[in-house]
Tab-separated table of N, CA and C in Angstrom:
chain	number	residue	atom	x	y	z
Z	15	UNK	N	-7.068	-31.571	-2.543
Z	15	UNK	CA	-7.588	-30.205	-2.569
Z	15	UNK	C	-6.554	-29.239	-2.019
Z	16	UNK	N	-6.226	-27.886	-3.040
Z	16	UNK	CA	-5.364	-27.316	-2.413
Z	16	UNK	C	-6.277	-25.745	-1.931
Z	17	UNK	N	-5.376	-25.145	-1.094
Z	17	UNK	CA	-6.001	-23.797	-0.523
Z	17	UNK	C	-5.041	-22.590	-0.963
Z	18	UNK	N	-5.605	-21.728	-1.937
Z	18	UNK	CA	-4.826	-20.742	-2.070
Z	18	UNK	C	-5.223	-19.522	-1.437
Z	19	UNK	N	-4.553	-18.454	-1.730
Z	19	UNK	CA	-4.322	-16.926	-0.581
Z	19	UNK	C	-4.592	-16.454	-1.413
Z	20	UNK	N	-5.829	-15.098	-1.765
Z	20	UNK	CA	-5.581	-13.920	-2.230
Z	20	UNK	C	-5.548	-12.947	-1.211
Z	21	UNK	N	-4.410	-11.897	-1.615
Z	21	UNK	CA	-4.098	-10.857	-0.476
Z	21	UNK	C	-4.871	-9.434	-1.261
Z	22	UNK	N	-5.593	-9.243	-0.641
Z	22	UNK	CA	-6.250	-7.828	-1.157
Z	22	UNK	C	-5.743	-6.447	-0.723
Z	23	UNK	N	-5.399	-5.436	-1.203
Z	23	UNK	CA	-4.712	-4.412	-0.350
Z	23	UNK	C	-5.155	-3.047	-1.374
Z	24	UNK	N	-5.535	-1.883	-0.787
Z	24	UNK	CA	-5.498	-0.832	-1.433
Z	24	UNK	C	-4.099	-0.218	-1.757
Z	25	UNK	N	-4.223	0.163	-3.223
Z	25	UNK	CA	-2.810	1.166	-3.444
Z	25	UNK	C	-2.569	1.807	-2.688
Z	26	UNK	N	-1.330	2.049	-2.669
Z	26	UNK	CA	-0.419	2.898	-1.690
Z	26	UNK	C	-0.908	3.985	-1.415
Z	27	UNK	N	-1.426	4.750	-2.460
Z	27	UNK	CA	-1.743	6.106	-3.044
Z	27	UNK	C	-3.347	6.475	-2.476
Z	28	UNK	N	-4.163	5.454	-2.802
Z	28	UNK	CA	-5.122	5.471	-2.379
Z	28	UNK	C	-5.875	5.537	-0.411
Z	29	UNK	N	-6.366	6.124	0.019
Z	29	UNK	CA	-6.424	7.273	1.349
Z	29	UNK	C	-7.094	5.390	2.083
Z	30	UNK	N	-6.696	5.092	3.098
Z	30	UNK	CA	-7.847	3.847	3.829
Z	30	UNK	C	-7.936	4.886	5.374
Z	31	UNK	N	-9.007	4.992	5.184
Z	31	UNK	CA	-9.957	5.766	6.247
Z	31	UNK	C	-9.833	4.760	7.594
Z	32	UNK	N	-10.263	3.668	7.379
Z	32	UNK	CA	-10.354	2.485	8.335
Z	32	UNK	C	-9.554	1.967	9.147
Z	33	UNK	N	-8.011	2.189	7.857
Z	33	UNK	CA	-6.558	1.685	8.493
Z	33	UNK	C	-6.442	3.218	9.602
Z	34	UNK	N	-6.544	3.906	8.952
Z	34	UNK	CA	-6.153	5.805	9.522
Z	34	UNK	C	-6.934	5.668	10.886
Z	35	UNK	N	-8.322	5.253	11.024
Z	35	UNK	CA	-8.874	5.656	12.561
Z	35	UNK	C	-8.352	4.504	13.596
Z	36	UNK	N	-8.291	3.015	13.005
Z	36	UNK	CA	-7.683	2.214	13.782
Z	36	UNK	C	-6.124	3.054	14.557
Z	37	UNK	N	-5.573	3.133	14.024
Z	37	UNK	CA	-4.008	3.462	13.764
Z	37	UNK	C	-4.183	5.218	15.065
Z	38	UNK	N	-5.227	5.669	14.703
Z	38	UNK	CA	-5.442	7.333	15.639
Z	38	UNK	C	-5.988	6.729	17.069
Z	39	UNK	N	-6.535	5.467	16.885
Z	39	UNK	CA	-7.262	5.048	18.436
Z	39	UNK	C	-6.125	4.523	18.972
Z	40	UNK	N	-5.027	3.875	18.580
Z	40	UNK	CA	-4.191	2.799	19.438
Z	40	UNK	C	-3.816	3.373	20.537
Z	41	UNK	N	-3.519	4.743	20.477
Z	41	UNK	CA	-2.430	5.514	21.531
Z	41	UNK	C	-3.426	5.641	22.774
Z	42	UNK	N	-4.674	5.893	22.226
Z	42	UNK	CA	-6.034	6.048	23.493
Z	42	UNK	C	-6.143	4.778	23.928
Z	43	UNK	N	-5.559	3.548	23.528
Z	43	UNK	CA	-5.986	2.250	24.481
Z	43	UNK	C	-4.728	2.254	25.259
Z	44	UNK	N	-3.536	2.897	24.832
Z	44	UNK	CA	-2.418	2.499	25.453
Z	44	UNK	C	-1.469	2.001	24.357
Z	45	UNK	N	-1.935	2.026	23.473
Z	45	UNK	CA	-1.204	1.241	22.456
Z	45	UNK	C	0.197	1.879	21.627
Z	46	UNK	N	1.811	1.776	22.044
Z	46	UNK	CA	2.405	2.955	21.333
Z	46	UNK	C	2.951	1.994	20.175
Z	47	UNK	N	4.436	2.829	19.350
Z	47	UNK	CA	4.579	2.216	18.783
Z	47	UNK	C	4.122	1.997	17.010
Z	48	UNK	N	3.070	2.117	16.953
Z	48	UNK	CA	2.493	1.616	15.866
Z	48	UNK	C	2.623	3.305	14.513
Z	49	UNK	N	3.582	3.179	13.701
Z	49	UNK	CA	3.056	3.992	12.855
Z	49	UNK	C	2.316	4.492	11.863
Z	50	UNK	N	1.604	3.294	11.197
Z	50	UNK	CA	0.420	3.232	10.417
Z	50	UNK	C	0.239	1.885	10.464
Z	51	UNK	N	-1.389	2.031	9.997
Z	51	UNK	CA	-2.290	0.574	9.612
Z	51	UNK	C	-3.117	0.708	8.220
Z	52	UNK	N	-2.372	0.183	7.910
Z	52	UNK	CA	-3.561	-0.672	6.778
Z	52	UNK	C	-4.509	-1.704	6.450
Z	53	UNK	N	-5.651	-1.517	6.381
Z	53	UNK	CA	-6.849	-2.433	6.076
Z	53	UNK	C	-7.160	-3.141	4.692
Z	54	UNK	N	-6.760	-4.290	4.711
Z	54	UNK	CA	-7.388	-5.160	3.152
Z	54	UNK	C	-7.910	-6.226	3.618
Z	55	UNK	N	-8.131	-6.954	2.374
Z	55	UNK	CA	-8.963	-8.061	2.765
Z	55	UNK	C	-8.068	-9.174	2.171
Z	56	UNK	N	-8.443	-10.734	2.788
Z	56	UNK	CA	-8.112	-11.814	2.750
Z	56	UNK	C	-9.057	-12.900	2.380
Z	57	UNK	N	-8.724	-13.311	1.004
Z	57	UNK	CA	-9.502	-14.587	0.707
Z	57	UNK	C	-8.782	-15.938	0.595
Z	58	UNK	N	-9.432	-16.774	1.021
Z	58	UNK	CA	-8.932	-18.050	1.090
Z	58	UNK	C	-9.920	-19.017	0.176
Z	59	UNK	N	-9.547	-19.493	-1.064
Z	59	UNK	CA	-9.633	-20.117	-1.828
Z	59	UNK	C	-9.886	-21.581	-1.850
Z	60	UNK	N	-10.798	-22.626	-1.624
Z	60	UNK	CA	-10.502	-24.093	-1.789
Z	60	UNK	C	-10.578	-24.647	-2.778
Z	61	UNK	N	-9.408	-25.374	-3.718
Z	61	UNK	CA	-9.667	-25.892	-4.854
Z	61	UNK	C	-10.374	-27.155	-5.134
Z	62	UNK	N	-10.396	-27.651	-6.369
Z	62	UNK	CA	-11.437	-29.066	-6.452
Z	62	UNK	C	-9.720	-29.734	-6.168
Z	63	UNK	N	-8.853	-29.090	-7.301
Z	63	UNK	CA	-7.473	-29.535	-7.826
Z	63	UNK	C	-6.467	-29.114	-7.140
Z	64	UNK	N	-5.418	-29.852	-7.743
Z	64	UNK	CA	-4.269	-29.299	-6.977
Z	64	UNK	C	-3.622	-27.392	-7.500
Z	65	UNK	N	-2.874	-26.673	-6.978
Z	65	UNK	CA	-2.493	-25.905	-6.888
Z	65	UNK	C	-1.667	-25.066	-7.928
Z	66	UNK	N	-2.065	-26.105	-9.267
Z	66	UNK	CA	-0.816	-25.814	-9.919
Z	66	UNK	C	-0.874	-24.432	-11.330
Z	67	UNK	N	-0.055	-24.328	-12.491
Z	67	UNK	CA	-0.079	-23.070	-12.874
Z	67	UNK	C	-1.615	-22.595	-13.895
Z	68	UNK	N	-2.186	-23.753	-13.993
Z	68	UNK	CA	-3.377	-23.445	-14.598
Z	68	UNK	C	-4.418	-22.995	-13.596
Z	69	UNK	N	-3.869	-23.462	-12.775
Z	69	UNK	CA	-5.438	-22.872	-11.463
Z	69	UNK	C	-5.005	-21.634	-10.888
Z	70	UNK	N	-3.714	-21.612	-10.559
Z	70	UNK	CA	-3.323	-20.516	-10.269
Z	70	UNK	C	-3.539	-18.885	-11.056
Z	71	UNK	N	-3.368	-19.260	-12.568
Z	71	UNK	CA	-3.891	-18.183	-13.772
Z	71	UNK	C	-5.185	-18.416	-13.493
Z	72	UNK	N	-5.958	-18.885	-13.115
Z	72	UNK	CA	-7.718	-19.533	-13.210
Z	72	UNK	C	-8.297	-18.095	-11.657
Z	73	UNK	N	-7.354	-18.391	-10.469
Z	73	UNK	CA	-7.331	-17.324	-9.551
Z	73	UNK	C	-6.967	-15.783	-9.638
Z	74	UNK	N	-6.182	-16.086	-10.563
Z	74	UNK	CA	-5.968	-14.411	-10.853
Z	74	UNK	C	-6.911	-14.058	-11.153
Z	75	UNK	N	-7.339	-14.854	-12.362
Z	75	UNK	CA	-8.723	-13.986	-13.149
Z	75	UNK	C	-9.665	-13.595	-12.440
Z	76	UNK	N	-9.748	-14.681	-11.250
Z	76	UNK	CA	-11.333	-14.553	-10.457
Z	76	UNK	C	-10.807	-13.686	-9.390
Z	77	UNK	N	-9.578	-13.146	-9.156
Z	77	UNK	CA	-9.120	-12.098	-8.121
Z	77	UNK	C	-9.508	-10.523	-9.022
Z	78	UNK	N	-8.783	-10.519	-10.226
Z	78	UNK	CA	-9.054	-9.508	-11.093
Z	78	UNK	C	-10.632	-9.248	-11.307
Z	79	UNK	N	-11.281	-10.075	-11.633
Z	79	UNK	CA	-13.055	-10.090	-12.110
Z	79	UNK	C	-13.720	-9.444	-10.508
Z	80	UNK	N	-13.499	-10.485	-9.450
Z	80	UNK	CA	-14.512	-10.627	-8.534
Z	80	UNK	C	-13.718	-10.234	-7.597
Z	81	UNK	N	-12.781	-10.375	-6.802
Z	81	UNK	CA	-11.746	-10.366	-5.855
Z	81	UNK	C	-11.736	-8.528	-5.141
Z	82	UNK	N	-11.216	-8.057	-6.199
Z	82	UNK	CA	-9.919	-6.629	-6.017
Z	82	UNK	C	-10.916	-5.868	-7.162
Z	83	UNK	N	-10.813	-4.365	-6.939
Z	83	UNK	CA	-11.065	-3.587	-7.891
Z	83	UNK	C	-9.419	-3.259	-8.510
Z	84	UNK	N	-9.173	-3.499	-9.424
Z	84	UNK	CA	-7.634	-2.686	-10.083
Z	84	UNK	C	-7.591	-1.585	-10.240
Z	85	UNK	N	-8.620	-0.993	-10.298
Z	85	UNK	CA	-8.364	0.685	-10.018
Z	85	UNK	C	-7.936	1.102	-8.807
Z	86	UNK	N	-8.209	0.920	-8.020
Z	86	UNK	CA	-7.762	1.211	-6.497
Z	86	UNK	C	-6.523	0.165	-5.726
Z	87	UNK	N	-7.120	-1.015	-6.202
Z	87	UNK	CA	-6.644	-2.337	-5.174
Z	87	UNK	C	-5.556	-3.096	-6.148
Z	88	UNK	N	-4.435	-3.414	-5.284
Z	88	UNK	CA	-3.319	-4.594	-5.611
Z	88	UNK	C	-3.784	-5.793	-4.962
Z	89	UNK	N	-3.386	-7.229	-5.694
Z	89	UNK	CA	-3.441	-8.130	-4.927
Z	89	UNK	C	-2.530	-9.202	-4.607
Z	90	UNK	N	-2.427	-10.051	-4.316
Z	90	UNK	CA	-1.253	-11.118	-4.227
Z	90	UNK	C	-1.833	-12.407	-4.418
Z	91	UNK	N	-1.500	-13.526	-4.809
Z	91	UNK	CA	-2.038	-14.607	-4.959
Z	91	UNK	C	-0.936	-15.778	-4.171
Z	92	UNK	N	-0.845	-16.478	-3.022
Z	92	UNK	CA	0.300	-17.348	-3.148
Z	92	UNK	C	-0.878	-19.011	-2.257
Z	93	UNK	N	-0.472	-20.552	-2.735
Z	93	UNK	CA	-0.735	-21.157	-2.522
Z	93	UNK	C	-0.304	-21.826	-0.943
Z	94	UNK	N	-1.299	-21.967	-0.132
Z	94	UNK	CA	-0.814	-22.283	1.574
Z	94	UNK	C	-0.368	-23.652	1.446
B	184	UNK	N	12.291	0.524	10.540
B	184	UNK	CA	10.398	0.449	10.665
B	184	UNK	C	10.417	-0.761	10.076
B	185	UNK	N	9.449	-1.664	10.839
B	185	UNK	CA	9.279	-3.373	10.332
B	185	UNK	C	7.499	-3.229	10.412
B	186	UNK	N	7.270	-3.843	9.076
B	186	UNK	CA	5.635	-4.442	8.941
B	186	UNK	C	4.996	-5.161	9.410
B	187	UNK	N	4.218	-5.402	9.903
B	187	UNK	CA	3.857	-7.148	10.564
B	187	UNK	C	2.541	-6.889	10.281
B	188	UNK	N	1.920	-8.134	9.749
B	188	UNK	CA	0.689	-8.504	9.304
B	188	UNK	C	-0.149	-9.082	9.965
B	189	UNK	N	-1.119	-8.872	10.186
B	189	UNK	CA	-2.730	-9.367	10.983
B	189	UNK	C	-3.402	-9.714	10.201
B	190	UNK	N	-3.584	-11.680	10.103
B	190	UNK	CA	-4.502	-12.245	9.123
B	190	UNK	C	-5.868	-12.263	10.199
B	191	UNK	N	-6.934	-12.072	9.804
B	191	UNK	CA	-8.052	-12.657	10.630
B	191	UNK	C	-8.889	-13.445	9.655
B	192	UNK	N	-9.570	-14.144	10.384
B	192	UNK	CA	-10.541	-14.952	9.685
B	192	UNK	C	-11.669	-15.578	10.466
B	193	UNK	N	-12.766	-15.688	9.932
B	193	UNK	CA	-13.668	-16.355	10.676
B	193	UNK	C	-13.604	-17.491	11.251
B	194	UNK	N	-13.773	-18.229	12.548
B	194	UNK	CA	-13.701	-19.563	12.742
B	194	UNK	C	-14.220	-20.318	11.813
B	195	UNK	N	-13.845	-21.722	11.563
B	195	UNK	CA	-14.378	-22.706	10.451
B	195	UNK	C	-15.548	-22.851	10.689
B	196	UNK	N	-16.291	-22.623	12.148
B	196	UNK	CA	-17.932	-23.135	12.035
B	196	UNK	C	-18.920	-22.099	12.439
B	197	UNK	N	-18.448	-20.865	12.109
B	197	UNK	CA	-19.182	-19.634	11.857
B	197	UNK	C	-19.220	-19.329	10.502
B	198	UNK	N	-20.611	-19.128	9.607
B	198	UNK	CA	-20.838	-19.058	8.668
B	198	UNK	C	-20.461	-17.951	7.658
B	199	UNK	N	-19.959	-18.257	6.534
B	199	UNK	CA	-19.238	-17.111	6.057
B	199	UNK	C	-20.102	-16.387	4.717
B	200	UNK	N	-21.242	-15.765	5.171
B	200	UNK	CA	-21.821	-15.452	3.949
B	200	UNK	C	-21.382	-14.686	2.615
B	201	UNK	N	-20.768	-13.840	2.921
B	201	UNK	CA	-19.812	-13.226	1.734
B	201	UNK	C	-19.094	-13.959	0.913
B	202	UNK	N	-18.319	-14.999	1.382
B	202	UNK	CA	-17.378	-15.895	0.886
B	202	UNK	C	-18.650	-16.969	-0.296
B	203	UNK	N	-19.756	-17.654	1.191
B	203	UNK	CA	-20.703	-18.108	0.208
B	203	UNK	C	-21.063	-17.465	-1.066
B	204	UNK	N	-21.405	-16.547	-1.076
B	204	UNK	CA	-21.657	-15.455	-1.965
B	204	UNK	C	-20.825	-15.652	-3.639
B	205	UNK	N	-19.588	-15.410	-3.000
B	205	UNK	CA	-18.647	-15.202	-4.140
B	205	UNK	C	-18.357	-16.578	-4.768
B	206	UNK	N	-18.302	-17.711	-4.082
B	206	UNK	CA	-18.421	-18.923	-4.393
B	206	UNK	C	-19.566	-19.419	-5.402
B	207	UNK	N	-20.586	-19.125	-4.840
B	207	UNK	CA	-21.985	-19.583	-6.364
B	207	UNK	C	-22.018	-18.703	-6.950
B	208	UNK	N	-21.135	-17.403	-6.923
B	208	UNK	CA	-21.665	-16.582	-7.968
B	208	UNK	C	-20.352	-17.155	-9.237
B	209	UNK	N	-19.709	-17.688	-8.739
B	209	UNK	CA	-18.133	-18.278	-10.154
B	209	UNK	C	-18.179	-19.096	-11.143
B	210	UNK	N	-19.221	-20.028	-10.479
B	210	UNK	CA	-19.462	-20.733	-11.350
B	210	UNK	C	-20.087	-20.031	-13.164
B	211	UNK	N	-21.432	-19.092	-12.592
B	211	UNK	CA	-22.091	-18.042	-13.610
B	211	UNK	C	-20.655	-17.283	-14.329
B	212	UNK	N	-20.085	-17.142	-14.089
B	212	UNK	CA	-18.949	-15.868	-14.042
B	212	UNK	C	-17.762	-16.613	-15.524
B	213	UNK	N	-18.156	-18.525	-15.205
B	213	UNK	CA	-17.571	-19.306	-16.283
B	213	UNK	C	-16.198	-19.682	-15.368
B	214	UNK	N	-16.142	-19.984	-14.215
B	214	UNK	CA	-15.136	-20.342	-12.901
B	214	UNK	C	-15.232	-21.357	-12.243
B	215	UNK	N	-14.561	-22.543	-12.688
B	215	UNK	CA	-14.921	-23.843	-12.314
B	215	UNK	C	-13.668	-24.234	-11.425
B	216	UNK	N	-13.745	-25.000	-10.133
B	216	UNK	CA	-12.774	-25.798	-9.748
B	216	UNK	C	-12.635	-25.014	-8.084
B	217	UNK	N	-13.425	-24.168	-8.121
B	217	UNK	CA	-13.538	-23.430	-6.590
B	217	UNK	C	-14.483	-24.541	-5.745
B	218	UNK	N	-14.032	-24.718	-5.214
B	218	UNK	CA	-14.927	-25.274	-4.164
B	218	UNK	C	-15.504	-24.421	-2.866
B	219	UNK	N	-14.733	-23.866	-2.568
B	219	UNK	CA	-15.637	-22.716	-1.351
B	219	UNK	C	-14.640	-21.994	-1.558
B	220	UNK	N	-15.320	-20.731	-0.709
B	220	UNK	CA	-14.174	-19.379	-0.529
B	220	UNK	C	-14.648	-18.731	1.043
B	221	UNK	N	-13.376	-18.581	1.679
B	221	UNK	CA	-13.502	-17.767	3.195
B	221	UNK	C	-13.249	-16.438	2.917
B	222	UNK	N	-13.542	-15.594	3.408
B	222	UNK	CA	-13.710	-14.062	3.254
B	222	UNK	C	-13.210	-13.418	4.629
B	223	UNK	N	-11.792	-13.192	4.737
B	223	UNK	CA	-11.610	-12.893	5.896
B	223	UNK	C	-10.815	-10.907	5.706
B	224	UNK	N	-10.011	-10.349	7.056
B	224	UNK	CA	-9.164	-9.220	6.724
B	224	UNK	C	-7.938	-9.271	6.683
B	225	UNK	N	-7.167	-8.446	6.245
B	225	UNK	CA	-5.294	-8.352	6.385
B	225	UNK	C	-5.143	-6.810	6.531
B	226	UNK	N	-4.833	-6.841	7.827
B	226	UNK	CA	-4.122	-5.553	8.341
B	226	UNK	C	-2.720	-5.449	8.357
B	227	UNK	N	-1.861	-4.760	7.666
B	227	UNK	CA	-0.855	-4.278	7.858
B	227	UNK	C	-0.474	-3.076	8.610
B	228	UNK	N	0.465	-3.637	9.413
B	228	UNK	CA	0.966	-2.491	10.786
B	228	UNK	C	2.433	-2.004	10.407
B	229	UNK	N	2.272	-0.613	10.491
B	229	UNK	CA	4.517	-0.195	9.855
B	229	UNK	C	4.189	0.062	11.594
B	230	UNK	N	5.714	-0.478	12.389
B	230	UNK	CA	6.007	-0.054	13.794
B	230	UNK	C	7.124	0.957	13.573
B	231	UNK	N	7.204	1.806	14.721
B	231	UNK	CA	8.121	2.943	14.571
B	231	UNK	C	9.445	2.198	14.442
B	232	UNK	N	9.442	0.584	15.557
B	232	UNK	CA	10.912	-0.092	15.697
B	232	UNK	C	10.836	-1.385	15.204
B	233	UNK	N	11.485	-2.315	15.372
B	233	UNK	CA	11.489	-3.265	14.678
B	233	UNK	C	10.876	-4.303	15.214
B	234	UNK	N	10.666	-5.631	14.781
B	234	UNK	CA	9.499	-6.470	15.090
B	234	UNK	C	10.237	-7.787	15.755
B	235	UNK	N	10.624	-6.974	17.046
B	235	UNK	CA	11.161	-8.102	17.880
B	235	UNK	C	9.931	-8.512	18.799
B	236	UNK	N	10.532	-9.492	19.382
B	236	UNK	CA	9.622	-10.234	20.136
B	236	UNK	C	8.253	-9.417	21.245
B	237	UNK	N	8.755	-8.192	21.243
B	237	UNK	CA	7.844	-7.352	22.544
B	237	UNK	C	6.943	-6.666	21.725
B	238	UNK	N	7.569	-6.254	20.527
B	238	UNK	CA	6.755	-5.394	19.477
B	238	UNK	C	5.561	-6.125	18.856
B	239	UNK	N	5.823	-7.940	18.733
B	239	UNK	CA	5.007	-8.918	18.595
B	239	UNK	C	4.007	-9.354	19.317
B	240	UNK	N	4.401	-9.265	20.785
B	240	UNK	CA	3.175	-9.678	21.313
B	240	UNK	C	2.158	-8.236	21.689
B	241	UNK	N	3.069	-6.997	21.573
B	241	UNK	CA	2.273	-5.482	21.748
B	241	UNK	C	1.185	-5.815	20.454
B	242	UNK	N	1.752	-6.155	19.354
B	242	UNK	CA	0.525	-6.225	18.162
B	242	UNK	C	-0.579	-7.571	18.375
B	243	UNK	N	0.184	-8.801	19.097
B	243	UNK	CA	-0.862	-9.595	19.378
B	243	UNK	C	-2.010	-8.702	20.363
B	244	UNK	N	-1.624	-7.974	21.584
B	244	UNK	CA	-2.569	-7.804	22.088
B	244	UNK	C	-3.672	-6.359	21.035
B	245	UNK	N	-3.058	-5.971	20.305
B	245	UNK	CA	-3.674	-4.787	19.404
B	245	UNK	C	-4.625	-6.093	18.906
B	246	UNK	N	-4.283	-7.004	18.226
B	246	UNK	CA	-4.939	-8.189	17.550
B	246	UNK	C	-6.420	-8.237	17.932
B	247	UNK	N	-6.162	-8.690	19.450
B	247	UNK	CA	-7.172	-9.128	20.407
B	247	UNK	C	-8.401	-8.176	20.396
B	248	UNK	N	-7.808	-7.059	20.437
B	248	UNK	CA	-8.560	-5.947	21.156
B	248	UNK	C	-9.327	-4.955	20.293
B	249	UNK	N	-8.639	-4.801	19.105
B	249	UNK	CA	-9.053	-4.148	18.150
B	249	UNK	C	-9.598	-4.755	16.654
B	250	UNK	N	-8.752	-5.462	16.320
B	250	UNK	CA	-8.682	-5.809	15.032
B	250	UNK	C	-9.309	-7.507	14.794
B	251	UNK	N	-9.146	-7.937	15.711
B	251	UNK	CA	-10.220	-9.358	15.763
B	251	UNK	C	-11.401	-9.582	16.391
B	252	UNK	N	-12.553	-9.988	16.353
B	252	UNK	CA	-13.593	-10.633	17.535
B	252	UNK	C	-13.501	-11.800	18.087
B	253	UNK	N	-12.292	-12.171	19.102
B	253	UNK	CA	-11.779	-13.479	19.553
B	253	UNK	C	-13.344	-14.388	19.675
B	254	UNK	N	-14.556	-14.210	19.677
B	254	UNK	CA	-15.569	-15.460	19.998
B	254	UNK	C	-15.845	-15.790	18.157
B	255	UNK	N	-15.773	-14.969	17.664
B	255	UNK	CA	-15.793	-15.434	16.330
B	255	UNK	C	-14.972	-15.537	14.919
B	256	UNK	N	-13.476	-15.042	15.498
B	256	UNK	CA	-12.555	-15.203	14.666
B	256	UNK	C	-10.947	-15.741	15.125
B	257	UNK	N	-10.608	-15.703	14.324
B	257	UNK	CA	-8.926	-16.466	15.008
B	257	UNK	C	-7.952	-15.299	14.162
B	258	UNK	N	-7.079	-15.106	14.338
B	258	UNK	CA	-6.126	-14.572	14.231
B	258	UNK	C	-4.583	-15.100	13.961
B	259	UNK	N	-3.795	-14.491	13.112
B	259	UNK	CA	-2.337	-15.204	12.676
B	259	UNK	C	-1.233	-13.529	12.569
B	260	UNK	N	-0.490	-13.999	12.858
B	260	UNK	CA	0.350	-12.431	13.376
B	260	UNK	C	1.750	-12.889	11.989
B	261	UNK	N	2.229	-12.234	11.436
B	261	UNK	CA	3.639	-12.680	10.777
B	261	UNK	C	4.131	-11.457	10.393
B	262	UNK	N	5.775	-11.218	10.763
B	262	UNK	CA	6.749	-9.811	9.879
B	262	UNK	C	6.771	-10.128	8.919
B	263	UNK	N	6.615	-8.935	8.288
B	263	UNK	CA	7.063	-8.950	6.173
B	263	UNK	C	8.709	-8.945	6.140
């Protein structure tokens, strides 16, 4: 059984509210340093099979379908 | 300016309903060979300086404090 990565991330372009207030609080904990944050999400995948280029196209799809919106969101796919 | 990434994820024996979720719904969807799916976040941090060792553990403790719930998640720190 292999475990693959989808990396979820909003376009560049697109505003993350979530990353923006994290990123405005740091300096109030003490926190310097930091010039922006961004918020996505992380899925971790368990296969029946091994890792290879048919399952891998098999993950895209289900990253594209179910995963990520493509209007807004990029994603990454890589096998751990 | 260096990136460094904040994987979080739920511990393995805290229940991941979302992930459940997306998992029985793949099969319907015509998505065979998933066996489970974890549903975790990925924060990306740009630092004003670069991602030496002090800048690393400054974001581990951001990790702790902000961006993870250490009783119910674990955390993985890595530069892009």
């Amino acid at each position: 059984m292999a475990r693959v990565v989808v990396d979820v991330m909003l376009k560049p372009e697109i505003l993350d509210p979530q990353g923006q207030a994290i990123a405005r609080k740091l300096p109030q904990l003490g926190f310097e340093g930091v010039a922006a944050v961004r918020q996505g999400k992380r899925f971790e995948l368990e296969l029946d099979g091994p890792a290879d280029e048919a399952a891998l196209e098999e993950v895209r799809k289900i990253a594209e379908t179910m995963l990520a919106n493509p209007v807004i969101e990029t994603f990454e796919i890589h096998a751990l």
